């Protein structure tokens, strides 16, 4: 098992992970999944390799933690906002290792704040308790509507 930055060699595995994440969690909020758009988005984003951390087991990507980086509007602190943290079911026992290594890598690259999301349809109470145990603080809730 190893954690490494995104590389195009794992594009098919990453698309599969995002498809699984969509089916398991996000599909309730946005029912459209287009693998071609996922591939195009990944390839167009120059920063993908520094914003995506992969859990690789036996030369196959089994998990991903992907987000965006930006500077705080209040000061010069660098923020990483998680967009997806997903590990295939058979390898979920490695999910915390993926999170901790991503935290370490981001910190070493000057990121000061990491924001993780909890979807309200996926073990919400358990995940909130987990994040609090890991030292995260509840910040805000979001509401979504399809227009």
PDB file of C-alpha atoms in Angstrom:
ATOM      1  CA  UNK A   1       0.000   0.000   0.000  1.00  0.00           C
ATOM      2  CA  UNK A   2       1.252   3.464  -0.854  1.00  0.00           C
ATOM      3  CA  UNK A   3      -0.114   6.991  -1.111  1.00  0.00           C
ATOM      4  CA  UNK A   4       1.042   9.032  -4.075  1.00  0.00           C
ATOM      5  CA  UNK A   5       0.066  12.117  -6.056  1.00  0.00           C
ATOM      6  CA  UNK A   6      -2.190  11.652  -9.072  1.00  0.00           C
ATOM      7  CA  UNK A   7      -0.597  10.467 -12.292  1.00  0.00           C
ATOM      8  CA  UNK A   8      -2.312   9.801 -15.600  1.00  0.00           C
ATOM      9  CA  UNK A   9      -1.311   6.158 -15.369  1.00  0.00           C
ATOM     10  CA  UNK A  10      -4.279   5.713 -12.982  1.00  0.00           C
ATOM     11  CA  UNK A  11      -6.882   7.650 -15.010  1.00  0.00           C
ATOM     12  CA  UNK A  12      -9.113   4.594 -15.563  1.00  0.00           C
ATOM     13  CA  UNK A  13      -9.005   3.674 -11.867  1.00  0.00           C
ATOM     14  CA  UNK A  14      -9.771   7.279 -10.870  1.00  0.00           C
ATOM     15  CA  UNK A  15     -12.776   7.434 -13.218  1.00  0.00           C
ATOM     16  CA  UNK A  16     -14.008   4.147 -11.745  1.00  0.00           C
ATOM     17  CA  UNK A  17     -13.577   5.481  -8.186  1.00  0.00           C
ATOM     18  CA  UNK A  18     -15.479   8.665  -9.006  1.00  0.00           C
ATOM     19  CA  UNK A  19     -18.241   6.607 -10.644  1.00  0.00           C
ATOM     20  CA  UNK A  20     -18.484   4.457  -7.483  1.00  0.00           C
ATOM     21  CA  UNK A  21     -18.550   7.594  -5.311  1.00  0.00           C
ATOM     22  CA  UNK A  22     -21.316   9.056  -7.466  1.00  0.00           C
ATOM     23  CA  UNK A  23     -23.409   5.890  -7.272  1.00  0.00           C
ATOM     24  CA  UNK A  24     -22.897   5.486  -3.529  1.00  0.00           C
ATOM     25  CA  UNK A  25     -23.148   9.091  -2.349  1.00  0.00           C
ATOM     26  CA  UNK A  26     -23.600  11.979  -4.741  1.00  0.00           C
ATOM     27  CA  UNK A  27     -26.133  10.550  -7.194  1.00  0.00           C
ATOM     28  CA  UNK A  28     -28.968  11.567  -4.893  1.00  0.00           C
ATOM     29  CA  UNK A  29     -27.961  15.214  -5.367  1.00  0.00           C
ATOM     30  CA  UNK A  30     -26.885  15.113  -9.019  1.00  0.00           C
ATOM     31  CA  UNK A  31     -28.090  12.106 -10.997  1.00  0.00           C
ATOM     32  CA  UNK A  32     -25.919  12.685 -14.071  1.00  0.00           C
ATOM     33  CA  UNK A  33     -22.510  11.003 -14.345  1.00  0.00           C
ATOM     34  CA  UNK A  34     -20.442  11.445 -17.496  1.00  0.00           C
ATOM     35  CA  UNK A  35     -17.066   9.664 -17.462  1.00  0.00           C
ATOM     36  CA  UNK A  36     -15.869  11.688 -20.475  1.00  0.00           C
ATOM     37  CA  UNK A  37     -16.400  14.919 -18.535  1.00  0.00           C
ATOM     38  CA  UNK A  38     -14.507  13.465 -15.559  1.00  0.00           C
ATOM     39  CA  UNK A  39     -11.548  12.603 -17.810  1.00  0.00           C
ATOM     40  CA  UNK A  40     -11.653  15.990 -19.530  1.00  0.00           C
ATOM     41  CA  UNK A  41     -11.795  17.832 -16.188  1.00  0.00           C
ATOM     42  CA  UNK A  42      -8.860  15.885 -14.777  1.00  0.00           C
ATOM     43  CA  UNK A  43      -6.741  16.408 -17.890  1.00  0.00           C
ATOM     44  CA  UNK A  44      -7.506  20.146 -18.068  1.00  0.00           C
ATOM     45  CA  UNK A  45      -6.625  20.798 -14.451  1.00  0.00           C
ATOM     46  CA  UNK A  46      -2.880  21.486 -14.299  1.00  0.00           C
ATOM     47  CA  UNK A  47      -2.958  21.223 -10.508  1.00  0.00           C
ATOM     48  CA  UNK A  48      -4.496  17.727 -10.399  1.00  0.00           C
ATOM     49  CA  UNK A  49      -1.223  16.090  -9.396  1.00  0.00           C
ATOM     50  CA  UNK A  50      -0.864  18.386  -6.380  1.00  0.00           C
ATOM     51  CA  UNK A  51      -4.557  18.240  -5.421  1.00  0.00           C
ATOM     52  CA  UNK A  52      -5.228  14.518  -5.768  1.00  0.00           C
ATOM     53  CA  UNK A  53      -3.803  11.847  -3.515  1.00  0.00           C
ATOM     54  CA  UNK A  54      -4.189   8.218  -4.501  1.00  0.00           C
ATOM     55  CA  UNK A  55      -4.281   5.047  -2.437  1.00  0.00           C
ATOM     56  CA  UNK A  56      -2.435   2.471  -4.549  1.00  0.00           C
ATOM     57  CA  UNK A  57      -2.546  -1.221  -3.672  1.00  0.00           C
ATOM     58  CA  UNK A  58      -0.992  -3.851  -5.942  1.00  0.00           C
ATOM     59  CA  UNK A  59      -0.500  -1.233  -8.700  1.00  0.00           C
ATOM     60  CA  UNK A  60      -4.206  -0.348  -8.723  1.00  0.00           C
ATOM     61  CA  UNK A  61      -5.710   2.867  -7.419  1.00  0.00           C
ATOM     62  CA  UNK A  62      -8.270   1.904  -4.769  1.00  0.00           C
ATOM     63  CA  UNK A  63      -8.881   5.320  -3.183  1.00  0.00           C
ATOM     64  CA  UNK A  64      -8.702   9.032  -3.854  1.00  0.00           C
ATOM     65  CA  UNK A  65      -8.705  12.246  -1.880  1.00  0.00           C
ATOM     66  CA  UNK A  66      -9.134  15.170  -4.284  1.00  0.00           C
ATOM     67  CA  UNK A  67      -9.734  18.843  -3.629  1.00  0.00           C
ATOM     68  CA  UNK A  68      -8.945  22.390  -4.619  1.00  0.00           C
ATOM     69  CA  UNK A  69      -6.450  24.850  -3.172  1.00  0.00           C
ATOM     70  CA  UNK A  70      -7.003  28.551  -2.768  1.00  0.00           C
ATOM     71  CA  UNK A  71      -5.841  31.480  -0.692  1.00  0.00           C
ATOM     72  CA  UNK A  72      -8.093  32.651   2.126  1.00  0.00           C
ATOM     73  CA  UNK A  73     -10.013  35.846   1.432  1.00  0.00           C
ATOM     74  CA  UNK A  74      -9.094  36.993   4.953  1.00  0.00           C
ATOM     75  CA  UNK A  75      -5.327  36.486   4.976  1.00  0.00           C
ATOM     76  CA  UNK A  76      -2.567  34.730   3.069  1.00  0.00           C
ATOM     77  CA  UNK A  77      -3.272  31.287   4.503  1.00  0.00           C
ATOM     78  CA  UNK A  78      -3.548  28.478   1.975  1.00  0.00           C
ATOM     79  CA  UNK A  79      -6.691  26.339   2.111  1.00  0.00           C
ATOM     80  CA  UNK A  80      -7.373  22.861   0.724  1.00  0.00           C
ATOM     81  CA  UNK A  81     -11.077  22.087   0.261  1.00  0.00           C
ATOM     82  CA  UNK A  82     -11.825  18.395  -0.204  1.00  0.00           C
ATOM     83  CA  UNK A  83     -14.168  17.576  -3.079  1.00  0.00           C
ATOM     84  CA  UNK A  84     -14.033  13.796  -2.930  1.00  0.00           C
ATOM     85  CA  UNK A  85     -12.618  11.319  -0.449  1.00  0.00           C
ATOM     86  CA  UNK A  86     -13.536   7.836  -1.540  1.00  0.00           C
ATOM     87  CA  UNK A  87     -12.037   4.386  -1.039  1.00  0.00           C
ATOM     88  CA  UNK A  88     -13.423   1.234  -2.625  1.00  0.00           C
ATOM     89  CA  UNK A  89     -15.306  -0.861  -0.073  1.00  0.00           C
ATOM     90  CA  UNK A  90     -12.758  -3.700   0.115  1.00  0.00           C
ATOM     91  CA  UNK A  91     -10.003  -1.233   1.064  1.00  0.00           C
ATOM     92  CA  UNK A  92     -11.789   1.176   3.419  1.00  0.00           C
ATOM     93  CA  UNK A  93      -9.489   0.153   6.271  1.00  0.00           C
ATOM     94  CA  UNK A  94      -6.799   2.209   4.445  1.00  0.00           C
ATOM     95  CA  UNK A  95      -8.933   5.362   4.248  1.00  0.00           C
ATOM     96  CA  UNK A  96      -7.496   6.984   7.371  1.00  0.00           C
ATOM     97  CA  UNK A  97      -3.952   6.390   6.109  1.00  0.00           C
ATOM     98  CA  UNK A  98      -4.906   8.197   2.892  1.00  0.00           C
ATOM     99  CA  UNK A  99      -6.345  11.127   4.857  1.00  0.00           C
ATOM    100  CA  UNK A 100      -3.360  11.417   7.221  1.00  0.00           C
ATOM    101  CA  UNK A 101      -0.796  11.241   4.411  1.00  0.00           C
ATOM    102  CA  UNK A 102      -2.713  13.874   2.413  1.00  0.00           C
ATOM    103  CA  UNK A 103      -2.702  16.113   5.508  1.00  0.00           C
ATOM    104  CA  UNK A 104       1.067  15.630   5.884  1.00  0.00           C
ATOM    105  CA  UNK A 105       1.795  16.305   2.212  1.00  0.00           C
ATOM    106  CA  UNK A 106      -0.428  19.394   2.149  1.00  0.00           C
ATOM    107  CA  UNK A 107       1.177  20.761   5.313  1.00  0.00           C
ATOM    108  CA  UNK A 108       4.660  20.226   3.865  1.00  0.00           C
ATOM    109  CA  UNK A 109       3.560  22.192   0.783  1.00  0.00           C
ATOM    110  CA  UNK A 110       2.419  25.202   2.819  1.00  0.00           C
ATOM    111  CA  UNK A 111      -1.296  24.484   3.153  1.00  0.00           C
ATOM    112  CA  UNK A 112      -2.547  25.855   6.489  1.00  0.00           C
ATOM    113  CA  UNK A 113      -6.190  24.788   6.545  1.00  0.00           C
ATOM    114  CA  UNK A 114      -7.897  21.610   5.330  1.00  0.00           C
ATOM    115  CA  UNK A 115     -11.657  21.465   4.932  1.00  0.00           C
ATOM    116  CA  UNK A 116     -13.410  18.095   4.720  1.00  0.00           C
ATOM    117  CA  UNK A 117     -17.053  17.615   3.772  1.00  0.00           C
ATOM    118  CA  UNK A 118     -19.718  15.256   5.086  1.00  0.00           C
ATOM    119  CA  UNK A 119     -22.619  14.350   2.825  1.00  0.00           C
ATOM    120  CA  UNK A 120     -25.854  14.289   4.767  1.00  0.00           C
ATOM    121  CA  UNK A 121     -26.871  10.971   3.194  1.00  0.00           C
ATOM    122  CA  UNK A 122     -23.839   8.919   4.228  1.00  0.00           C
ATOM    123  CA  UNK A 123     -23.293   7.867   7.854  1.00  0.00           C
ATOM    124  CA  UNK A 124     -23.409  11.524   8.817  1.00  0.00           C
ATOM    125  CA  UNK A 125     -23.260  11.197  12.606  1.00  0.00           C
ATOM    126  CA  UNK A 126     -20.446   8.641  12.428  1.00  0.00           C
ATOM    127  CA  UNK A 127     -18.384  10.776  10.031  1.00  0.00           C
ATOM    128  CA  UNK A 128     -18.906  13.956  12.058  1.00  0.00           C
ATOM    129  CA  UNK A 129     -17.739  12.133  15.188  1.00  0.00           C
ATOM    130  CA  UNK A 130     -14.751  10.754  13.254  1.00  0.00           C
ATOM    131  CA  UNK A 131     -13.682  14.209  12.033  1.00  0.00           C
ATOM    132  CA  UNK A 132     -14.025  15.684  15.515  1.00  0.00           C
ATOM    133  CA  UNK A 133     -11.881  12.834  16.846  1.00  0.00           C
ATOM    134  CA  UNK A 134      -9.271  13.682  14.182  1.00  0.00           C
ATOM    135  CA  UNK A 135      -9.195  17.317  15.374  1.00  0.00           C
ATOM    136  CA  UNK A 136     -11.512  18.913  12.801  1.00  0.00           C
ATOM    137  CA  UNK A 137     -14.147  21.461  13.888  1.00  0.00           C
ATOM    138  CA  UNK A 138     -17.631  21.764  12.430  1.00  0.00           C
ATOM    139  CA  UNK A 139     -17.682  24.894  10.292  1.00  0.00           C
ATOM    140  CA  UNK A 140     -20.876  25.133   8.230  1.00  0.00           C
ATOM    141  CA  UNK A 141     -23.651  23.246   6.479  1.00  0.00           C
ATOM    142  CA  UNK A 142     -24.549  23.540   2.806  1.00  0.00           C
ATOM    143  CA  UNK A 143     -27.899  23.248   1.059  1.00  0.00           C
ATOM    144  CA  UNK A 144     -28.239  22.275  -2.592  1.00  0.00           C
ATOM    145  CA  UNK A 145     -30.964  22.548  -5.227  1.00  0.00           C
ATOM    146  CA  UNK A 146     -30.984  21.554  -8.883  1.00  0.00           C
ATOM    147  CA  UNK A 147     -31.870  24.516 -11.073  1.00  0.00           C
TER     148      UNK A 147
END
